[in-house]
mmCIF file of C-alpha atoms in Angstrom:
data_model
loop_
_atom_site.group_PDB
_atom_site.id
_atom_site.type_symbol
_atom_site.label_atom_id
_atom_site.label_comp_id
_atom_site.label_asym_id
_atom_site.label_seq_id
_atom_site.Cartn_x
_atom_site.Cartn_y
_atom_site.Cartn_z
ATOM 1 C CA MET A 237 122.362 64.013 85.736
ATOM 2 C CA ARG A 238 124.284 60.776 86.343
ATOM 3 C CA ALA A 239 124.779 59.472 89.864
ATOM 4 C CA THR A 240 128.284 59.901 91.224
ATOM 5 C CA ILE A 241 130.428 56.786 91.573
ATOM 6 C CA GLY A 242 134.058 57.152 92.618
ATOM 7 C CA ARG A 243 136.707 54.553 93.328
ATOM 8 C CA PHE A 244 140.030 53.861 94.987
ATOM 9 C CA ALA A 245 142.094 51.294 93.120
ATOM 10 C CA PRO A 246 145.439 50.380 94.725
ATOM 11 C CA SER A 247 147.836 47.735 93.450
ATOM 12 C CA PRO A 248 148.930 45.100 96.016
ATOM 13 C CA THR A 249 152.640 45.658 95.391
ATOM 14 C CA GLY A 250 152.946 46.657 99.041
ATOM 15 C CA PRO A 251 150.962 48.345 101.819
ATOM 16 C CA LEU A 252 149.370 51.771 101.550
ATOM 17 C CA HIS A 253 151.553 54.772 102.409
ATOM 18 C CA ALA A 254 150.984 58.517 102.897
ATOM 19 C CA GLY A 255 150.668 59.104 99.145
ATOM 20 C CA SER A 256 148.022 56.392 98.902
ATOM 21 C CA LEU A 257 146.139 57.972 101.800
ATOM 22 C CA LEU A 258 145.997 61.333 100.019
ATOM 23 C CA ALA A 259 144.339 59.676 96.999
ATOM 24 C CA ALA A 260 141.979 57.647 99.176
ATOM 25 C CA VAL A 261 140.841 60.681 101.188
ATOM 26 C CA ALA A 262 140.329 62.913 98.157
ATOM 27 C CA SER A 263 138.481 60.270 96.131
ATOM 28 C CA TYR A 264 136.313 59.392 99.142
ATOM 29 C CA CYS A 265 135.407 63.002 99.873
ATOM 30 C CA GLU A 266 134.703 63.815 96.214
ATOM 31 C CA ALA A 267 132.273 60.915 95.925
ATOM 32 C CA ARG A 268 130.606 61.197 99.334
ATOM 33 C CA ALA A 269 130.250 65.000 99.203
ATOM 34 C CA ALA A 270 128.251 64.525 95.989
ATOM 35 C CA GLY A 271 126.054 61.933 97.709
ATOM 36 C CA GLY A 272 127.600 59.171 95.654
ATOM 37 C CA GLN A 273 129.135 55.741 96.029
ATOM 38 C CA TRP A 274 132.802 54.966 96.717
ATOM 39 C CA LEU A 275 134.147 51.641 95.492
ATOM 40 C CA VAL A 276 137.380 49.796 96.242
ATOM 41 C CA ARG A 277 139.133 47.822 93.523
ATOM 42 C CA ILE A 278 142.326 45.819 93.978
ATOM 43 C CA GLU A 279 144.366 46.036 90.771
ATOM 44 C CA ASP A 280 146.176 42.710 91.105
ATOM 45 C CA LEU A 281 147.150 42.208 87.471
ATOM 46 C CA ASP A 282 150.896 41.714 87.851
ATOM 47 C CA PRO A 283 151.627 38.685 90.091
ATOM 48 C CA PRO A 284 155.452 38.961 89.837
ATOM 49 C CA ARG A 285 155.299 42.428 91.443
ATOM 50 C CA GLU A 286 152.681 41.649 94.097
ATOM 51 C CA VAL A 287 153.543 41.224 97.773
ATOM 52 C CA PRO A 288 151.878 38.252 99.501
ATOM 53 C CA GLY A 289 149.207 39.451 101.920
ATOM 54 C CA ALA A 290 149.233 43.030 100.596
ATOM 55 C CA SER A 291 145.614 42.957 99.377
ATOM 56 C CA SER A 292 144.331 41.975 102.805
ATOM 57 C CA LEU A 293 146.592 44.499 104.552
ATOM 58 C CA ILE A 294 145.387 47.312 102.287
ATOM 59 C CA LEU A 295 141.786 46.644 103.286
ATOM 60 C CA HIS A 296 142.742 46.558 106.982
ATOM 61 C CA GLN A 297 144.533 49.875 106.568
ATOM 62 C CA LEU A 298 141.477 51.461 104.941
ATOM 63 C CA GLU A 299 139.274 50.200 107.771
ATOM 64 C CA ALA A 300 141.698 51.537 110.394
ATOM 65 C CA PHE A 301 141.427 55.008 108.826
ATOM 66 C CA GLY A 302 137.629 54.925 108.949
ATOM 67 C CA PHE A 303 136.834 54.306 105.282
ATOM 68 C CA GLU A 304 133.598 52.555 104.371
ATOM 69 C CA TRP A 305 133.116 51.382 100.812
ATOM 70 C CA ASP A 306 130.034 50.364 98.853
ATOM 71 C CA GLY A 307 129.505 46.794 97.691
ATOM 72 C CA GLU A 308 132.136 44.099 97.457
ATOM 73 C CA VAL A 309 135.784 44.730 96.753
ATOM 74 C CA ARG A 310 136.611 43.976 93.112
ATOM 75 C CA TYR A 311 139.777 42.041 92.202
ATOM 76 C CA GLN A 312 141.072 42.452 88.677
ATOM 77 C CA SER A 313 142.683 39.014 88.789
ATOM 78 C CA ARG A 314 139.138 37.606 88.546
ATOM 79 C CA ARG A 315 138.210 39.686 85.488
ATOM 80 C CA HIS A 316 140.149 38.012 82.682
ATOM 81 C CA GLU A 317 137.021 37.069 80.721
ATOM 82 C CA ALA A 318 135.924 40.719 80.600
ATOM 83 C CA TYR A 319 139.327 41.832 79.326
ATOM 84 C CA GLU A 320 139.315 39.136 76.653
ATOM 85 C CA ALA A 321 135.841 40.244 75.566
ATOM 86 C CA ALA A 322 137.111 43.806 75.156
ATOM 87 C CA LEU A 323 140.074 42.600 73.109
ATOM 88 C CA SER A 324 137.720 40.583 70.911
ATOM 89 C CA ALA A 325 135.541 43.645 70.322
ATOM 90 C CA LEU A 326 138.579 45.696 69.338
ATOM 91 C CA GLN A 327 139.891 42.962 67.042
ATOM 92 C CA LYS A 328 136.570 42.849 65.204
ATOM 93 C CA GLN A 329 137.034 46.562 64.489
ATOM 94 C CA GLY A 330 140.508 45.926 63.082
ATOM 95 C CA LEU A 331 142.115 47.935 65.877
ATOM 96 C CA LEU A 332 144.612 45.361 67.179
ATOM 97 C CA PHE A 333 147.899 43.959 65.959
ATOM 98 C CA TRP A 334 150.502 41.575 67.365
ATOM 99 C CA CYS A 335 153.972 42.904 68.118
ATOM 100 C CA ARG A 336 157.137 40.870 68.727
ATOM 101 C CA CYS A 337 159.475 43.829 69.200
ATOM 102 C CA SER A 338 161.696 43.252 72.218
ATOM 103 C CA ARG A 339 162.488 45.844 74.879
ATOM 104 C CA THR A 340 165.969 46.046 73.395
ATOM 105 C CA ASP A 341 164.471 46.806 69.982
ATOM 106 C CA LEU A 342 162.279 49.538 71.433
ATOM 107 C CA ALA A 343 165.123 51.038 73.464
ATOM 108 C CA ARG A 344 167.078 51.615 70.252
ATOM 109 C CA LEU A 345 164.345 53.786 68.742
ATOM 110 C CA PRO A 346 165.039 57.541 68.483
ATOM 111 C CA SER A 347 161.593 58.390 69.876
ATOM 112 C CA PRO A 348 159.651 56.912 72.821
ATOM 113 C CA ALA A 349 156.596 56.649 70.578
ATOM 114 C CA TYR A 350 156.117 53.199 69.053
ATOM 115 C CA PRO A 351 156.590 53.626 65.270
ATOM 116 C CA GLY A 352 154.136 50.940 64.100
ATOM 117 C CA THR A 353 156.787 48.369 63.186
ATOM 118 C CA CYS A 354 154.445 45.353 63.445
ATOM 119 C CA ARG A 355 151.188 46.966 62.328
ATOM 120 C CA GLU A 356 150.714 44.517 59.450
ATOM 121 C CA PHE A 357 150.433 41.539 61.830
ATOM 122 C CA THR A 358 146.682 41.623 62.416
ATOM 123 C CA LEU A 359 146.344 37.924 63.228
ATOM 124 C CA PRO A 360 147.459 36.328 66.509
ATOM 125 C CA ARG A 361 151.161 35.457 66.689
ATOM 126 C CA PRO A 362 152.938 33.388 69.337
ATOM 127 C CA ASP A 363 155.104 35.162 71.900
ATOM 128 C CA ALA A 364 153.765 38.586 70.964
ATOM 129 C CA ALA A 365 152.229 41.578 72.710
ATOM 130 C CA ILE A 366 148.871 42.908 71.552
ATOM 131 C CA ARG A 367 148.920 46.599 70.660
ATOM 132 C CA LEU A 368 146.122 49.058 69.923
ATOM 133 C CA ARG A 369 146.231 50.797 66.556
ATOM 134 C CA VAL A 370 146.137 54.517 67.443
ATOM 135 C CA SER A 371 145.147 57.360 65.104
ATOM 136 C CA ASP A 372 146.905 60.723 65.022
ATOM 137 C CA SER A 373 143.951 62.727 66.369
ATOM 138 C CA ILE A 374 144.226 64.987 69.435
ATOM 139 C CA ARG A 375 142.463 63.957 72.647
ATOM 140 C CA CYS A 376 141.311 66.831 74.866
ATOM 141 C CA PHE A 377 139.964 66.751 78.406
ATOM 142 C CA THR A 378 139.686 69.051 81.394
ATOM 143 C CA ASP A 379 141.225 67.994 84.673
ATOM 144 C CA ALA A 380 139.499 69.347 87.786
ATOM 145 C CA LEU A 381 142.794 70.686 89.196
ATOM 146 C CA PHE A 382 145.274 70.851 86.307
ATOM 147 C CA GLY A 383 142.827 72.364 83.835
ATOM 148 C CA SER A 384 142.695 71.908 80.062
ATOM 149 C CA GLN A 385 144.822 69.060 78.671
ATOM 150 C CA GLN A 386 145.431 67.795 75.157
ATOM 151 C CA GLU A 387 147.612 65.074 73.701
ATOM 152 C CA SER A 388 148.274 63.252 70.465
ATOM 153 C CA VAL A 389 148.758 59.713 71.754
ATOM 154 C CA ARG A 390 150.146 58.698 68.369
ATOM 155 C CA ASN A 391 152.994 61.192 68.810
ATOM 156 C CA THR A 392 153.712 60.665 72.517
ATOM 157 C CA VAL A 393 153.473 56.897 72.989
ATOM 158 C CA GLY A 394 152.190 55.501 69.716
ATOM 159 C CA ASP A 395 150.332 52.187 69.466
ATOM 160 C CA PHE A 396 150.266 51.045 73.080
ATOM 161 C CA VAL A 397 150.176 47.573 74.609
ATOM 162 C CA LEU A 398 146.882 46.072 75.831
ATOM 163 C CA LYS A 399 148.186 42.581 76.595
ATOM 164 C CA ARG A 400 151.805 41.836 77.273
ATOM 165 C CA ARG A 401 153.769 39.109 75.517
ATOM 166 C CA ASP A 402 153.898 37.203 78.851
ATOM 167 C CA GLY A 403 150.078 37.010 78.787
ATOM 168 C CA LEU A 404 149.397 39.644 81.447
ATOM 169 C CA TYR A 405 146.783 42.312 80.740
ATOM 170 C CA ALA A 406 147.982 45.905 80.600
ATOM 171 C CA TYR A 407 146.823 48.491 83.111
ATOM 172 C CA GLN A 408 145.302 50.676 80.386
ATOM 173 C CA LEU A 409 142.938 47.925 79.226
ATOM 174 C CA ALA A 410 141.898 46.711 82.663
ATOM 175 C CA VAL A 411 141.242 50.150 84.139
ATOM 176 C CA VAL A 412 139.063 51.229 81.208
ATOM 177 C CA VAL A 413 137.059 47.987 81.175
ATOM 178 C CA ASP A 414 136.473 48.022 84.935
ATOM 179 C CA ASP A 415 135.690 51.737 85.200
ATOM 180 C CA ALA A 416 133.043 51.262 82.510
ATOM 181 C CA ASP A 417 131.633 48.082 84.038
ATOM 182 C CA GLN A 418 131.398 49.640 87.503
ATOM 183 C CA GLY A 419 129.844 52.849 86.183
ATOM 184 C CA ILE A 420 132.665 55.038 87.486
ATOM 185 C CA THR A 421 131.867 58.711 86.866
ATOM 186 C CA GLN A 422 134.877 60.308 88.546
ATOM 187 C CA VAL A 423 138.510 59.251 88.777
ATOM 188 C CA VAL A 424 140.627 60.867 91.510
ATOM 189 C CA ARG A 425 144.290 59.819 91.536
ATOM 190 C CA GLY A 426 147.874 61.091 91.651
ATOM 191 C CA SER A 427 149.207 63.436 88.985
ATOM 192 C CA ASP A 428 151.824 60.814 88.049
ATOM 193 C CA LEU A 429 148.941 59.180 86.152
ATOM 194 C CA LEU A 430 147.878 62.345 84.344
ATOM 195 C CA ASP A 431 149.772 61.278 81.210
ATOM 196 C CA ASN A 432 147.844 57.980 81.157
ATOM 197 C CA THR A 433 144.509 59.743 80.754
ATOM 198 C CA ALA A 434 144.606 60.449 77.012
ATOM 199 C CA ARG A 435 145.382 56.780 76.309
ATOM 200 C CA GLN A 436 142.430 55.733 78.428
ATOM 201 C CA ILE A 437 140.140 58.167 76.642
ATOM 202 C CA VAL A 438 141.280 56.738 73.293
ATOM 203 C CA LEU A 439 140.393 53.256 74.487
ATOM 204 C CA GLN A 440 137.071 54.371 75.988
ATOM 205 C CA GLN A 441 136.049 55.879 72.673
ATOM 206 C CA MET A 442 137.061 52.773 70.727
ATOM 207 C CA LEU A 443 135.073 50.555 73.098
ATOM 208 C CA GLY A 444 132.108 52.940 73.093
ATOM 209 C CA VAL A 445 132.035 53.482 76.859
ATOM 210 C CA PRO A 446 131.645 56.757 78.812
ATOM 211 C CA THR A 447 134.597 58.897 79.859
ATOM 212 C CA PRO A 448 134.647 59.744 83.595
ATOM 213 C CA ASP A 449 135.559 63.139 85.017
ATOM 214 C CA TYR A 450 139.208 63.316 86.104
ATOM 215 C CA MET A 451 140.948 64.963 89.029
ATOM 216 C CA HIS A 452 144.699 64.452 89.444
ATOM 217 C CA LEU A 453 146.211 65.262 92.813
ATOM 218 C CA PRO A 454 149.548 66.837 93.689
ATOM 219 C CA LEU A 455 152.191 64.262 94.541
ATOM 220 C CA ILE A 456 153.588 63.765 98.010
ATOM 221 C CA VAL A 457 157.388 63.826 97.833
ATOM 222 C CA ASN A 458 160.066 62.716 100.276
ATOM 223 C CA THR A 459 162.980 64.765 101.612
ATOM 224 C CA ASP A 460 164.915 64.065 98.392
ATOM 225 C CA GLY A 461 162.095 65.475 96.291
ATOM 226 C CA ASN A 462 161.128 62.080 94.894
ATOM 227 C CA LYS A 463 157.547 60.844 94.709
ATOM 228 C CA LEU A 464 156.611 58.920 97.840
ATOM 229 C CA SER A 465 156.030 55.384 96.592
ATOM 230 C CA LYS A 466 156.680 51.733 97.232
ATOM 231 C CA GLN A 467 159.669 52.006 94.900
ATOM 232 C CA THR A 468 161.212 54.685 97.135
ATOM 233 C CA PHE A 469 160.513 52.544 100.224
ATOM 234 C CA ALA A 470 157.660 54.656 101.551
ATOM 235 C CA LYS A 471 156.676 53.730 105.087
ATOM 236 C CA ALA A 472 153.465 51.710 105.501
ATOM 237 C CA LEU A 473 150.451 53.409 107.060
ATOM 238 C CA PRO A 474 149.922 52.385 110.689
ATOM 239 C CA LEU A 475 146.884 50.442 111.883
ATOM 240 C CA THR A 476 146.601 52.428 115.127
ATOM 241 C CA GLY A 477 146.736 56.107 116.030
ATOM 242 C CA CYS A 478 145.407 57.017 112.587
ATOM 243 C CA THR A 479 143.683 60.299 113.413
ATOM 244 C CA THR A 480 146.837 62.417 113.420
ATOM 245 C CA LEU A 481 147.938 61.225 109.982
ATOM 246 C CA LEU A 482 144.419 61.619 108.615
ATOM 247 C CA LEU A 483 144.315 65.230 109.808
ATOM 248 C CA GLN A 484 147.752 65.844 108.309
ATOM 249 C CA THR A 485 146.439 64.543 104.979
ATOM 250 C CA LEU A 486 143.502 66.951 105.138
ATOM 251 C CA HIS A 487 145.950 69.807 105.778
ATOM 252 C CA HIS A 488 147.910 68.685 102.706
ATOM 253 C CA LEU A 489 144.645 68.952 100.783
ATOM 254 C CA ARG A 490 144.165 72.445 102.305
ATOM 255 C CA GLN A 491 140.888 71.505 103.960
ATOM 256 C CA LYS A 492 141.603 73.258 107.305
ATOM 257 C CA PRO A 493 140.245 70.711 109.814
ATOM 258 C CA PRO A 494 139.649 72.132 113.311
ATOM 259 C CA ALA A 495 142.006 71.191 116.143
ATOM 260 C CA ARG A 496 139.165 69.582 118.116
ATOM 261 C CA LEU A 497 139.169 66.659 115.678
ATOM 262 C CA GLN A 498 142.484 65.474 117.107
ATOM 263 C CA ALA A 499 140.537 63.809 119.906
ATOM 264 C CA GLU A 500 138.098 62.065 117.545
ATOM 265 C CA GLN A 501 138.061 58.678 115.830
ATOM 266 C CA PRO A 502 139.106 58.487 112.152
ATOM 267 C CA SER A 503 135.514 57.873 111.043
ATOM 268 C CA THR A 504 134.455 61.155 112.686
ATOM 269 C CA VAL A 505 137.303 63.000 110.977
ATOM 270 C CA LEU A 506 136.261 61.608 107.599
ATOM 271 C CA ALA A 507 132.636 62.573 108.228
ATOM 272 C CA TRP A 508 133.771 66.149 108.921
ATOM 273 C CA ALA A 509 135.903 66.118 105.781
ATOM 274 C CA VAL A 510 132.980 65.014 103.606
ATOM 275 C CA ALA A 511 130.626 67.597 105.112
ATOM 276 C CA ASN A 512 133.162 70.410 104.655
ATOM 277 C CA TRP A 513 134.873 69.311 101.440
ATOM 278 C CA GLN A 514 136.227 72.170 99.301
ATOM 279 C CA ARG A 515 137.846 70.869 96.135
ATOM 280 C CA HIS A 516 138.882 74.334 94.942
ATOM 281 C CA ARG A 517 141.326 74.673 97.847
ATOM 282 C CA ILE A 518 143.582 71.856 96.631
ATOM 283 C CA GLY A 519 146.770 73.012 94.911
ATOM 284 C CA THR A 520 148.894 71.333 92.250
ATOM 285 C CA ASP A 521 152.419 71.780 93.635
ATOM 286 C CA PRO A 522 154.215 68.708 95.088
ATOM 287 C CA ILE A 523 153.711 68.256 98.826
ATOM 288 C CA PRO A 524 156.887 67.780 100.920
ATOM 289 C CA PHE A 525 156.438 65.072 103.533
ATOM 290 C CA SER A 526 158.615 63.650 106.273
ATOM 291 C CA GLU A 527 157.645 60.127 107.346
ATOM 292 C CA GLY A 528 157.687 60.613 111.086
ATOM 293 C CA TYR A 529 154.859 58.242 111.948
#
């Protein structure tokens, strides 16, 4: 039986918010309750979207809420050589091609799935994105909360981008390479990323690396019913008075923390959560949330 290694991997496009906290708590409890490690990875792959100082603030926020991670924090911005090595391995298998289709070109297509327009360009081309050549087979997996899933990536998204035409590495490539390198055995994240999973499994199989177990969490939504996110101006987590919000998060996860924990430090609350973690209690419906903190 493989040792459990979980991770929390935020992007520094802004500070953590209540939705981020839900993912952090659930991933932490899943890993720690199994006696495993919990890693933190900063997914800083998109400099134009990053907020100066956000990476440091995210770590301070995690510390304020009592989280303790194993080993050093990993930064994807320092991992370019590993991503290039993965691309080289895929190219040797004849699985890559170079695409110069513009966003305008793609927007005109009748289907969101890329139709393979540039598939014949198997040698590097200037000013081009690198796409993965995807077969039409079905990928199946079982999500811990959402159950059995299956998808034909060829029909839903088609040949997807691994490196953008501006030279930035795509999320799908980086997350698969780093999960494999760090030995991640379980991925706990928001259900807005559920439709990314089949693509990642495709890439894992092509690179010959293990597929982790997946658990996608219900989304926290604001009063308008929209996902709480940086794009919807979600309020940053505080650095003080964290216990109340941590307990609220556990209630959202249906973990039923006792009232006595209100007087405790965040680290004590997290220790209780790990010791009493019940994954089967978590639902799948969106969680309404009012940012009153």
